[in-house]
XYZ file of C-alpha atoms in Angstrom:
584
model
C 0.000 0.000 0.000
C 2.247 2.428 0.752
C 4.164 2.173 -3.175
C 0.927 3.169 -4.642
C 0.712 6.052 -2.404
C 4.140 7.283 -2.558
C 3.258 7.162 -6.823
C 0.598 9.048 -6.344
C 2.377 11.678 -4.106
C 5.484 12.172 -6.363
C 2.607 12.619 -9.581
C 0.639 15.640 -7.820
C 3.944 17.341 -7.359
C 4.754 16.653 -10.984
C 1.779 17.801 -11.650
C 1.851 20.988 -9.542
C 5.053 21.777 -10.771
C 4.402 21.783 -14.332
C 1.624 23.903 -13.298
C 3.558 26.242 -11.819
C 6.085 27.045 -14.681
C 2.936 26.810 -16.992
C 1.669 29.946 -15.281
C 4.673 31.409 -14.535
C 5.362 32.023 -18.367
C 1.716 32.361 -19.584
C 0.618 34.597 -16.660
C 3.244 36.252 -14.930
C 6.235 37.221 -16.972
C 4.342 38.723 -19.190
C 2.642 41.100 -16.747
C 5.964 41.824 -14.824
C 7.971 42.830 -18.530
C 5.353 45.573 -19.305
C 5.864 47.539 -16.458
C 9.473 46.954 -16.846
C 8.764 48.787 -20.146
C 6.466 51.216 -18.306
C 9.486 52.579 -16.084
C 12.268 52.747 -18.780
C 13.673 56.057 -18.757
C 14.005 58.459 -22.292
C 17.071 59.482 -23.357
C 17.202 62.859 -21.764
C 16.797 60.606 -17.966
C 13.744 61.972 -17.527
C 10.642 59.346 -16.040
C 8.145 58.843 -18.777
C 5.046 58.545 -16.573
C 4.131 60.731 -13.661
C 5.359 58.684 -10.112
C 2.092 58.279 -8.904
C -0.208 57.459 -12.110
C 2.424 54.911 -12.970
C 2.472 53.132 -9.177
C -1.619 53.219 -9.680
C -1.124 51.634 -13.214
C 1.649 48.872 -11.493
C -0.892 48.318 -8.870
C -3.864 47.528 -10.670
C -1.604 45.346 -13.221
C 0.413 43.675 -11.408
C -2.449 43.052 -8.260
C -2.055 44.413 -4.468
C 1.035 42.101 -3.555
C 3.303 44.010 -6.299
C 1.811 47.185 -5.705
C 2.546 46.587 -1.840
C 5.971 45.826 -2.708
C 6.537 49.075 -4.872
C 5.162 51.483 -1.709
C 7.549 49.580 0.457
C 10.464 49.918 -1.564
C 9.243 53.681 -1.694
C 8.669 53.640 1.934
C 12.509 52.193 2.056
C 14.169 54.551 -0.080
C 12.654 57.571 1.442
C 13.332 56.675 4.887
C 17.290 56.528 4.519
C 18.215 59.726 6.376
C 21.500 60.444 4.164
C 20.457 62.388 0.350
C 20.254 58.873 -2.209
C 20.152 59.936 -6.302
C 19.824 57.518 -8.996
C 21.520 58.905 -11.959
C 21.927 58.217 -15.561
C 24.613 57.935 -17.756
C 24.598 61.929 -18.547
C 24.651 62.436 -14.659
C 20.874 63.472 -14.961
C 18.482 62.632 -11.583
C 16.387 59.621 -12.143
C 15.035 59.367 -8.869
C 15.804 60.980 -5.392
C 14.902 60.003 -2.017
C 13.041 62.222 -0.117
C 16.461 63.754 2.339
C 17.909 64.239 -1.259
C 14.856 66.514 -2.601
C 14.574 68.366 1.121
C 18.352 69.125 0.517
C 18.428 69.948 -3.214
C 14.820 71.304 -4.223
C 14.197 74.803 -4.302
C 10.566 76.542 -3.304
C 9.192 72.655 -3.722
C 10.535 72.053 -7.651
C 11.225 68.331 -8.553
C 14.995 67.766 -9.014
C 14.256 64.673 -11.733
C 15.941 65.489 -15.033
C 18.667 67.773 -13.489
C 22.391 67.106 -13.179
C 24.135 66.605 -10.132
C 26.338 69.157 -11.112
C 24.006 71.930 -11.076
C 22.297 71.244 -8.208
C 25.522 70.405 -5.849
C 27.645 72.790 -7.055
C 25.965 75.161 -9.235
C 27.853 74.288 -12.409
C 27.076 73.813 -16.548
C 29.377 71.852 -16.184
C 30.934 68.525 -14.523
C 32.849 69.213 -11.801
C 36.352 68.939 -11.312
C 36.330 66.137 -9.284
C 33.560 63.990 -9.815
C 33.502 61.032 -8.648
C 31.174 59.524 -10.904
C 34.091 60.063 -13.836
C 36.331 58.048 -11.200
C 33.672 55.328 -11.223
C 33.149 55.055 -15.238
C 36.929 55.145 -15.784
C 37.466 52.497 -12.575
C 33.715 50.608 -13.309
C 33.749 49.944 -9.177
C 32.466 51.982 -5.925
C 34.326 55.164 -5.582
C 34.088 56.787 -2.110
C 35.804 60.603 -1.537
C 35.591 63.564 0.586
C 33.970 66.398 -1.512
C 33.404 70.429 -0.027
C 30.747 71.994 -1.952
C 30.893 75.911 -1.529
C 27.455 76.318 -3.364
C 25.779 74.455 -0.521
C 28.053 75.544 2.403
C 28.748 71.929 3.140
C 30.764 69.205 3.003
C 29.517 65.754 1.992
C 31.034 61.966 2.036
C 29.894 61.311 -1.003
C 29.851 57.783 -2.210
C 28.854 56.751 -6.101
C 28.422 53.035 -7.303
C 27.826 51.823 -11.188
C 24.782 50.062 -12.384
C 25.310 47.797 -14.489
C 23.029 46.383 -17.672
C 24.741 43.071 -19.685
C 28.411 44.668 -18.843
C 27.450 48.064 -19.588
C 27.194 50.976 -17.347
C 23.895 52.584 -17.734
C 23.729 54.984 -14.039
C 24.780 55.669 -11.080
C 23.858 55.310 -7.408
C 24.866 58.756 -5.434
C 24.940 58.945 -1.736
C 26.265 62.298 0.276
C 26.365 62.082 3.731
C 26.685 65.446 5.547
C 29.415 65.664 7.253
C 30.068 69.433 8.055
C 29.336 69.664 11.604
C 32.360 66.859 12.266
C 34.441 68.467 10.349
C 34.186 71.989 11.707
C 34.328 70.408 15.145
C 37.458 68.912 14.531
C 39.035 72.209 12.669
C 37.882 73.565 16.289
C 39.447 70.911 18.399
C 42.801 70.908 16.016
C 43.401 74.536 16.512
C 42.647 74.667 20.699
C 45.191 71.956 20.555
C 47.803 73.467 18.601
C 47.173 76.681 20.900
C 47.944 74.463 23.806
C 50.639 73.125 22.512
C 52.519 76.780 21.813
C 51.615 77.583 25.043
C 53.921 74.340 26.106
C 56.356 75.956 23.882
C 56.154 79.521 24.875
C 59.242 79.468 27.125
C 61.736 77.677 24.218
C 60.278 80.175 22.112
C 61.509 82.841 24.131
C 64.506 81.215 25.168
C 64.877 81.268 21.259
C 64.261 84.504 20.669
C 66.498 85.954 23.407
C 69.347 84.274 21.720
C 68.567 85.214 18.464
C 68.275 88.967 20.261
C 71.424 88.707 21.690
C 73.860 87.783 18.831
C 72.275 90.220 16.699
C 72.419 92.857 19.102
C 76.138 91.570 20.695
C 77.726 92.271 16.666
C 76.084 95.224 16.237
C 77.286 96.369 19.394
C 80.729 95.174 18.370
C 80.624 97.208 15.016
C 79.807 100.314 16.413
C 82.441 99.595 18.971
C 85.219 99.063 16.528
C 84.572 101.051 13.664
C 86.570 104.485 13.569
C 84.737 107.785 14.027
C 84.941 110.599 10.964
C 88.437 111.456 12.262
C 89.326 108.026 11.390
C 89.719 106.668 15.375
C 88.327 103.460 16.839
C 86.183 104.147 20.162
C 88.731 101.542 21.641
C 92.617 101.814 22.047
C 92.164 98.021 23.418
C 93.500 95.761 20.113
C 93.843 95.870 16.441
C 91.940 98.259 14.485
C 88.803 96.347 12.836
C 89.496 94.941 9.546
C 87.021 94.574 6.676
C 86.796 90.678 7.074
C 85.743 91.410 10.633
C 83.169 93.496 9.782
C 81.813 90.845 7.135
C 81.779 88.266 9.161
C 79.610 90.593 12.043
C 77.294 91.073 9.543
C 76.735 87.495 8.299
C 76.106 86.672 12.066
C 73.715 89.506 12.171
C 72.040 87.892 9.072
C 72.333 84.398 10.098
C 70.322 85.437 13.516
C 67.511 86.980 11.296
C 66.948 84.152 9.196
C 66.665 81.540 12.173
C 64.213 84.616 13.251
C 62.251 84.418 10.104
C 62.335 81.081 9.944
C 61.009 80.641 13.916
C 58.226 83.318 13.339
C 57.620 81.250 9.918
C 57.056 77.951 12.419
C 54.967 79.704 14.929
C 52.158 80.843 12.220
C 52.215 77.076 10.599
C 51.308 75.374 14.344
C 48.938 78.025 15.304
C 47.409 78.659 11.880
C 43.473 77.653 11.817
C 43.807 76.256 8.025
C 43.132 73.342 5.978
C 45.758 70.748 5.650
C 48.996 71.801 3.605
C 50.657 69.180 2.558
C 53.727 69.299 0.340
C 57.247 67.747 -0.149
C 59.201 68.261 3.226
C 62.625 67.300 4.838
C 61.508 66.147 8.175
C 64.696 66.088 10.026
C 65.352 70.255 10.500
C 61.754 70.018 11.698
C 62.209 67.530 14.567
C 65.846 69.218 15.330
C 63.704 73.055 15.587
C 61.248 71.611 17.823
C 63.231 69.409 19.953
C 65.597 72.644 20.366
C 62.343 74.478 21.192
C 61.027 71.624 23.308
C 64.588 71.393 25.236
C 64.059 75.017 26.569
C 60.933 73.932 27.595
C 61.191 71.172 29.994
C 62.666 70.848 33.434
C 66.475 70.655 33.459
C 65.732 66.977 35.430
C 64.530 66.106 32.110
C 67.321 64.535 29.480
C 66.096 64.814 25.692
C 68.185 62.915 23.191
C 68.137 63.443 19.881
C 69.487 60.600 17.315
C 69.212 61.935 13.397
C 70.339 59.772 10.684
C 72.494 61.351 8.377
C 70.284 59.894 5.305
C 66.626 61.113 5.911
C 64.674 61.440 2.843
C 61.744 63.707 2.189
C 57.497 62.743 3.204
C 54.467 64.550 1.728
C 53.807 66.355 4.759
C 52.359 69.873 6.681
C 55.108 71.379 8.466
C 52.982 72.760 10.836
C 50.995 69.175 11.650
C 54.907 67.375 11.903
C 56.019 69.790 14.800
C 52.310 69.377 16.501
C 53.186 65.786 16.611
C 57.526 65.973 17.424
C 55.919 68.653 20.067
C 52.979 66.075 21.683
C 54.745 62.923 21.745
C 57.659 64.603 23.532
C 55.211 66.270 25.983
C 53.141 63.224 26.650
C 56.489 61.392 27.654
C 57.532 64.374 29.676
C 54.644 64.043 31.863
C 54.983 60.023 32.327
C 58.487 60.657 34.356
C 57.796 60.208 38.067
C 59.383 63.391 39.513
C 60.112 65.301 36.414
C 63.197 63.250 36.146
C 64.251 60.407 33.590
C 65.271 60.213 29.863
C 63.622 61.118 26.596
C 65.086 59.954 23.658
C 63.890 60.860 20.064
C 64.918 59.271 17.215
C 64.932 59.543 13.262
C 65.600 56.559 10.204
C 64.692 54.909 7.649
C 63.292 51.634 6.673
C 62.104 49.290 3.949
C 59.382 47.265 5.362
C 59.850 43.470 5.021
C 57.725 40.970 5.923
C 58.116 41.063 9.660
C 56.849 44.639 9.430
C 53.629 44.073 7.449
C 52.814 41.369 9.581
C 52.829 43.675 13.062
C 51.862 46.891 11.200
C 48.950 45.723 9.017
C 48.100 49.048 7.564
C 51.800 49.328 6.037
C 52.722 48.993 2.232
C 55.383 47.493 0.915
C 58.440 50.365 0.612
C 60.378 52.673 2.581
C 59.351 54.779 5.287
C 60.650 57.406 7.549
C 60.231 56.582 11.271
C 59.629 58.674 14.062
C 60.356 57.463 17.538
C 59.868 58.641 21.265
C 61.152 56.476 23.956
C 61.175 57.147 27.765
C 61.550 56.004 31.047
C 58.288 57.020 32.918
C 55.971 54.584 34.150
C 54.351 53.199 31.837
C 51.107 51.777 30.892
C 49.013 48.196 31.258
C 47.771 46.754 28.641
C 44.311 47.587 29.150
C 45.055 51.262 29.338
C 46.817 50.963 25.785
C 44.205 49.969 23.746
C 41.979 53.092 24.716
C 44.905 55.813 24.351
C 43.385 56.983 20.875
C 40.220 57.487 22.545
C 38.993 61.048 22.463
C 38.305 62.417 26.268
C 40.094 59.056 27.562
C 43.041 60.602 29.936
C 45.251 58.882 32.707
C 45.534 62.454 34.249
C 43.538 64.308 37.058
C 40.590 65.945 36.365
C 41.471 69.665 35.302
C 44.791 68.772 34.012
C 43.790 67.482 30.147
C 40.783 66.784 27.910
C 42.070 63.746 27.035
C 42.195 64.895 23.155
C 45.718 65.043 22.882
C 46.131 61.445 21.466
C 43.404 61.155 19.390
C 44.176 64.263 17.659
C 47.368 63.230 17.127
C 45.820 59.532 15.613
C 43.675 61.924 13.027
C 46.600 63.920 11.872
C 49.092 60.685 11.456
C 46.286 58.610 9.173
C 45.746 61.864 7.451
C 49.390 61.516 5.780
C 48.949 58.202 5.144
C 50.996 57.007 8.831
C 50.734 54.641 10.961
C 51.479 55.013 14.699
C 52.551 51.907 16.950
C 52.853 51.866 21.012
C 54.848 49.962 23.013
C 54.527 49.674 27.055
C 55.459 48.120 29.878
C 54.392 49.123 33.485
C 57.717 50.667 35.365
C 59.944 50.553 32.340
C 58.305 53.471 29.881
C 56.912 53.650 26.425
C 57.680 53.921 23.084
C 55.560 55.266 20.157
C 56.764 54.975 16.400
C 55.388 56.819 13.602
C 55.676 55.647 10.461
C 55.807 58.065 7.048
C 55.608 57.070 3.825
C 59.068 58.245 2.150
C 58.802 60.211 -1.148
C 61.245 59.614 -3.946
C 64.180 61.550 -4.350
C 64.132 65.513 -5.899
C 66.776 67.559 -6.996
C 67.610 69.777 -4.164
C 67.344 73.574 -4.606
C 70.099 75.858 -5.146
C 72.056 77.810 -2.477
C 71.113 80.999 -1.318
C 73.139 83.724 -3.496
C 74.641 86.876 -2.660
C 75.578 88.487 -5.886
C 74.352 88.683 -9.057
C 71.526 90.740 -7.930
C 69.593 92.066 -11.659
C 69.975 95.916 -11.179
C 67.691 98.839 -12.980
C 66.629 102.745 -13.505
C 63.499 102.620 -12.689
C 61.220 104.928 -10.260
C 59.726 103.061 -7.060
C 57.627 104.061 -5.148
C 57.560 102.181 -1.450
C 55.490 102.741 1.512
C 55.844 101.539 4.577
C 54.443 102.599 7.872
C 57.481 101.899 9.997
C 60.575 104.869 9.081
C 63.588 102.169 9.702
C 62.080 100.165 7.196
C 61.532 102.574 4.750
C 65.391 104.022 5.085
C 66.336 100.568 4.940
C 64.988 99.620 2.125
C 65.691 103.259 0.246
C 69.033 102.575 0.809
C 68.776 98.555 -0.832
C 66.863 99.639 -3.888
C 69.653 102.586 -4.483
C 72.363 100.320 -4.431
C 70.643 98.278 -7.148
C 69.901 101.745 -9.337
C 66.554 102.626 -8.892
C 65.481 105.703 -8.612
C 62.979 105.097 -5.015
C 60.397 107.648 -3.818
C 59.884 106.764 0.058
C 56.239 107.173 1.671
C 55.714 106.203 5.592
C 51.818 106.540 5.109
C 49.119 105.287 2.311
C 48.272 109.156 2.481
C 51.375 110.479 1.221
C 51.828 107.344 -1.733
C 48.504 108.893 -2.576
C 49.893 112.168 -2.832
C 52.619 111.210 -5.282
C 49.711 110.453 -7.500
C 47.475 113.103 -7.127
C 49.954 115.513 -7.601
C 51.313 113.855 -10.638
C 54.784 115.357 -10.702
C 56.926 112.136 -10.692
C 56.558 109.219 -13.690
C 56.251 105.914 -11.221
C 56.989 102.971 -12.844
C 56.550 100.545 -10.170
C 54.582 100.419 -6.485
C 56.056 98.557 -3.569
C 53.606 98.684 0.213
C 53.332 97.293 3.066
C 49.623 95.817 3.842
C 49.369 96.117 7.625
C 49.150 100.110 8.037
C 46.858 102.377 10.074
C 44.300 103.910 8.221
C 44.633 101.938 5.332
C 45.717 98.884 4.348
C 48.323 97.936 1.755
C 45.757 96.463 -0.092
C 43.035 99.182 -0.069
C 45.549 101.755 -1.561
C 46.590 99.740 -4.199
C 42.964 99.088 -4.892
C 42.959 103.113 -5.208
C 46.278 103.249 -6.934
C 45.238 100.868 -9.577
C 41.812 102.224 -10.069
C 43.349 105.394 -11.345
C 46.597 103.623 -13.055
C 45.605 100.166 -13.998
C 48.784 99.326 -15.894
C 51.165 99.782 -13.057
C 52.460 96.889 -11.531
C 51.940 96.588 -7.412
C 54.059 94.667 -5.025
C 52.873 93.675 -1.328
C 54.419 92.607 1.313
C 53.421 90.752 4.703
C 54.459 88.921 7.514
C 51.090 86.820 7.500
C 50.193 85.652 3.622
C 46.280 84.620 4.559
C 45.380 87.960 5.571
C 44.855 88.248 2.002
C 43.427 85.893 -0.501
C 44.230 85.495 -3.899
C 41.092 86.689 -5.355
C 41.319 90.127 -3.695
C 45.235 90.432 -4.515
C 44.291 89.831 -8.131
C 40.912 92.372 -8.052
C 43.132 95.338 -6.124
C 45.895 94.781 -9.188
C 48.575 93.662 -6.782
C 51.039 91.260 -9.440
C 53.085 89.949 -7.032
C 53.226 88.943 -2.894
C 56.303 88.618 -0.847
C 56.768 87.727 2.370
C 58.308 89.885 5.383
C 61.022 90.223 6.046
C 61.636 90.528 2.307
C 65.114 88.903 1.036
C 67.043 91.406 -1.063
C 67.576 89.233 -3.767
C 63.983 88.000 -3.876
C 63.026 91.562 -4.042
C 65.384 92.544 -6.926
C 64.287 89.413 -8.749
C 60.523 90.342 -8.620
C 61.174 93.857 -9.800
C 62.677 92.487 -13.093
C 60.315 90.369 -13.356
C 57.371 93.077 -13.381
C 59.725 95.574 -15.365
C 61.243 93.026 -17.851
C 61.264 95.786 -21.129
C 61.761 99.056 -19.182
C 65.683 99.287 -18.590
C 66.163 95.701 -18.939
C 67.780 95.260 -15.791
C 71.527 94.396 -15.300
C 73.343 92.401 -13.159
């Protein structure tokens, strides 16, 4: 009995099954391809059928199961709190979620049919660096970090290809606002890095006083030693003062105003509230500055050992960003010696990671690196309190003495140049923390600084400054090179030069910080009434002017303060190329 029954079983379920394919292809697939048809989009990505007639129409084709499944997928799409575009091939909106129409539609307007482009970014265009170009060329997800000024904020925008048999026919879009975070951490970087000079403040001025004191100590010594108009020394103590002396009291002089430049150049890259500036950069004079800074700094209990190799090559760095982390590291290990007393030890190399290296350091490529290391000898850490040091607000200190940031700053800066950072501790013998830089390929170094040489020229020069010393000073340089220089301490009286119109001025040089008016207002003036003469300006702090107004106020060319002579005479000739010439 049971054989005829298990026959019978195994022929319904033939039975049902041939049933079911028989309807499948004579009922269903037919009804499921027309709306398939239904929702094709035309050639200019725009939906044939209004949204909601054609959901009625799928609905009362399809039955109340599909239809149900459509308003859910709806339902789905709409309730993704991040802005979601479909997009075709021309980088026109097929469809947008309902946080992508609240963002981009204005007054209420449907944003089907548009580009991306001209709603994100208010462009004709493409935009520079789409990322859906990345994904055609690439034909995988592209994710990237994307500021869009015509919004105000910046997105992380990820874009994915849709594929039809091999062929890319759209795009899936998704921005996720992430502006808040970002201008939070902008905000956290910069209290940091004000911290961190105010860690620095007495090297700085330790720094300074030297700098101070061998500048004034030669001058002294010149005006000591040099003879009067009679031809007599001040001094009847030793030789007269030869000419060699008095060149190498000036080179000293000049020596101690470069390392002054270059220290005031340091302090506005830490404390600068700016956008990461990366570029190519010898690391080793960096750590050497701020461990020389740093050494001022801490208690004289405190021994601070620095170990340079002699062959450091170059990383794609931000000067500023490098010292913040030399400066924290060294800090942090500071304040883990028990009685302000014990050993610091820095260290500099380089290394081609092998195999051993991968394996501990996961996030490391195969090549060379530059390596960063800070050992001490404080106490330590367990192992518990090691895997939370990257933490932000996690601190080991008492309450009032940290925010517990310091760290995990640090951790967003070193991944932002493509670094990896490794700890090692051990409870009662100290820690060590290595930092790991991708090295860039060698460059061709630049040139030596030069002292002669200097192009030379007739021309008239106008050059205002608010500060007298300045203005004699530089009188005196642009004589010796043959100009011809008419000195103003105020914007008033470069005005006057002007109004008056009794001298032929053939090139402007100003200062921008002045009272009344700045460098850049008058030339805004100046080149108002004499478009076609070329304008100089010089600073001590480039971002107080951008490069759009520079351009708009006709200023051709920005130096820096203090301005090099031979800088200087270089960018005169280069303004005034067919006037005189120029000679060398």
């Amino acid at each position: 009995m049971t054989s005829p029954v298990l026959v019978f079983l195994c022929a319904l379920l033939a039975v049902y099954a041939l049933a079911t394919v028989v309807y499948y292809f004579a009922v269903l697939r037919p009804r499921l391809r027309r709306p398939r048809a239904a929702a094709a989009i035309s050639s200019d990505g725009v939906e044939t059928a209004d949204r909601a007639a054609f959901e009625r129409e799928q609905t009362q084709t399809l039955g109340p199961e599909v239809g149900r499944a459509l308003e859910e997928w709806r339902y789905t799409f709409d309730a993704i709190v991040d802005p979601v575009l479909i997009l075709n091939t021309e980088l026109q909106i097929v469809k947008a979620n309902k946080a992508a129409r609240q963002l981009l539609s204005v007054n209420g307007a449907a944003i089907e049919g548009k580009t991306c482009h001209r709603l994100f970014a208010g462009l004709d265009t493409v935009c520079p660096l789409c990322p859906a170009q990345t994904v055609q060329h690439e034909r995988k997800p592209h994710r990237q970090e994307i500021t869009q000024r015509y919004l105000g904020r910046t997105f992380a925008v990820s874009c994915s290809p849709l594929f039809h048999a091999d062929r890319i026919v759209g795009f899936i879009y998704s921005a996720k606002d992430i502006s808040v975070q970002r201008n939070l951490e902008k905000r956290l970087v910069h209290a940091h890095k004000l911290e961190s000079i105010a860690t620095l403040a007495g090297g700085i001025a330790h720094d300074f006083n030297n700098i101070l004191g061998a500048i004034l100590g030669n001058a002294d010594l010149l005006l000591y030693r040099l003879p009067d108009k009679e031809g007599r020394g001040e001094s009847s103590m030793g030789p007269p003062i030869t000419y060699e002396e008095i060149g190498e009291h000036v080179q000293a002089m000049r020596r101690a105003g470069n390392r002054a430049k270059d220290l005031v150049a340091q302090i506005l890259a830490f404390s600068r509230q700016s956008t990461n500036q990366r570029r190519g950069l010898l690391i080793a004079p960096v750590i050497k500055e701020s461990c020389r800074l740093l050494r001022a700094s801490l208690p004289a209990t405190i021994e601070l050992k620095v170990e340079i190799a002699d062959t450091v090559g170059m990383i794609y760095a931000d000067p500023g960003q490098m010292q913040q982390v030399v400066m924290h590291l060294c800090t942090n290990a500071a304040q883990s010696l028990e009685n302000k007393t014990g050993t610091i030890e820095v260290s500099l190399r380089e290394i081609e990671t092998g195999r051993a290296e991968q394996l501990r350091y996961h996030d490391l490529m195969p090549g060379r690196y530059v390596v960063l290391t800070v050992r001490d000898t404080g106490k330590g850490m367990p192992p518990e309190m090691l895997e939370r040091i990257f933490d932000p607000f996690y601190t080991t200190r008492e309450v009032g003495e940290g925010s517990g940031m310091g760290l995990a700053v640090l951790h967003g800066i070193i991944v932002s140049h493509d670094g990896v950072i490794d700890v090692k501790s051990e409870v009662g013998k100290g820690s060590v923390f290595s930092v790991f830089f991708p090295r860039l390929q060698d460059v061709a170094g630049e040139e030596g600084e030069q002292t002669v040489a200097m192009p030379r020229g007739t021309e008239t020069i106008l050059f205002v400054d608010d500060e007298e010393d300045i203005v004699s000073m530089r009188t005196r340089m642009l004589s010796y090179l043959g100009y011809r220089v008419l000195p103003a301490t105020s914007p008033e009286q470069a005005l006057g030069y002007f109004t008056r119109g009794e001298e032929r001025i053939d090139l402007l040089i100003t200062d921008h910080t002045m009272p009344r008016m700045t460098g850049l207002q008058l030339a805004a003036e100046i080149n108002a009434l004499y478009p076609d003469l070329p304008i100089i300006l010089c600073s001590g702090y480039s971002e107080a002017v951008t490069l759009e107004e520079a351009l708009e106020a006709g200023v051709r060319r920005f130096l820096a303060k203090p301005v090099d002579m031979r800088l200087l005479a270089l960018a005169i000739r280069e303004l005034l190329p067919n006037r005189d010439g120029g000679k060398p």
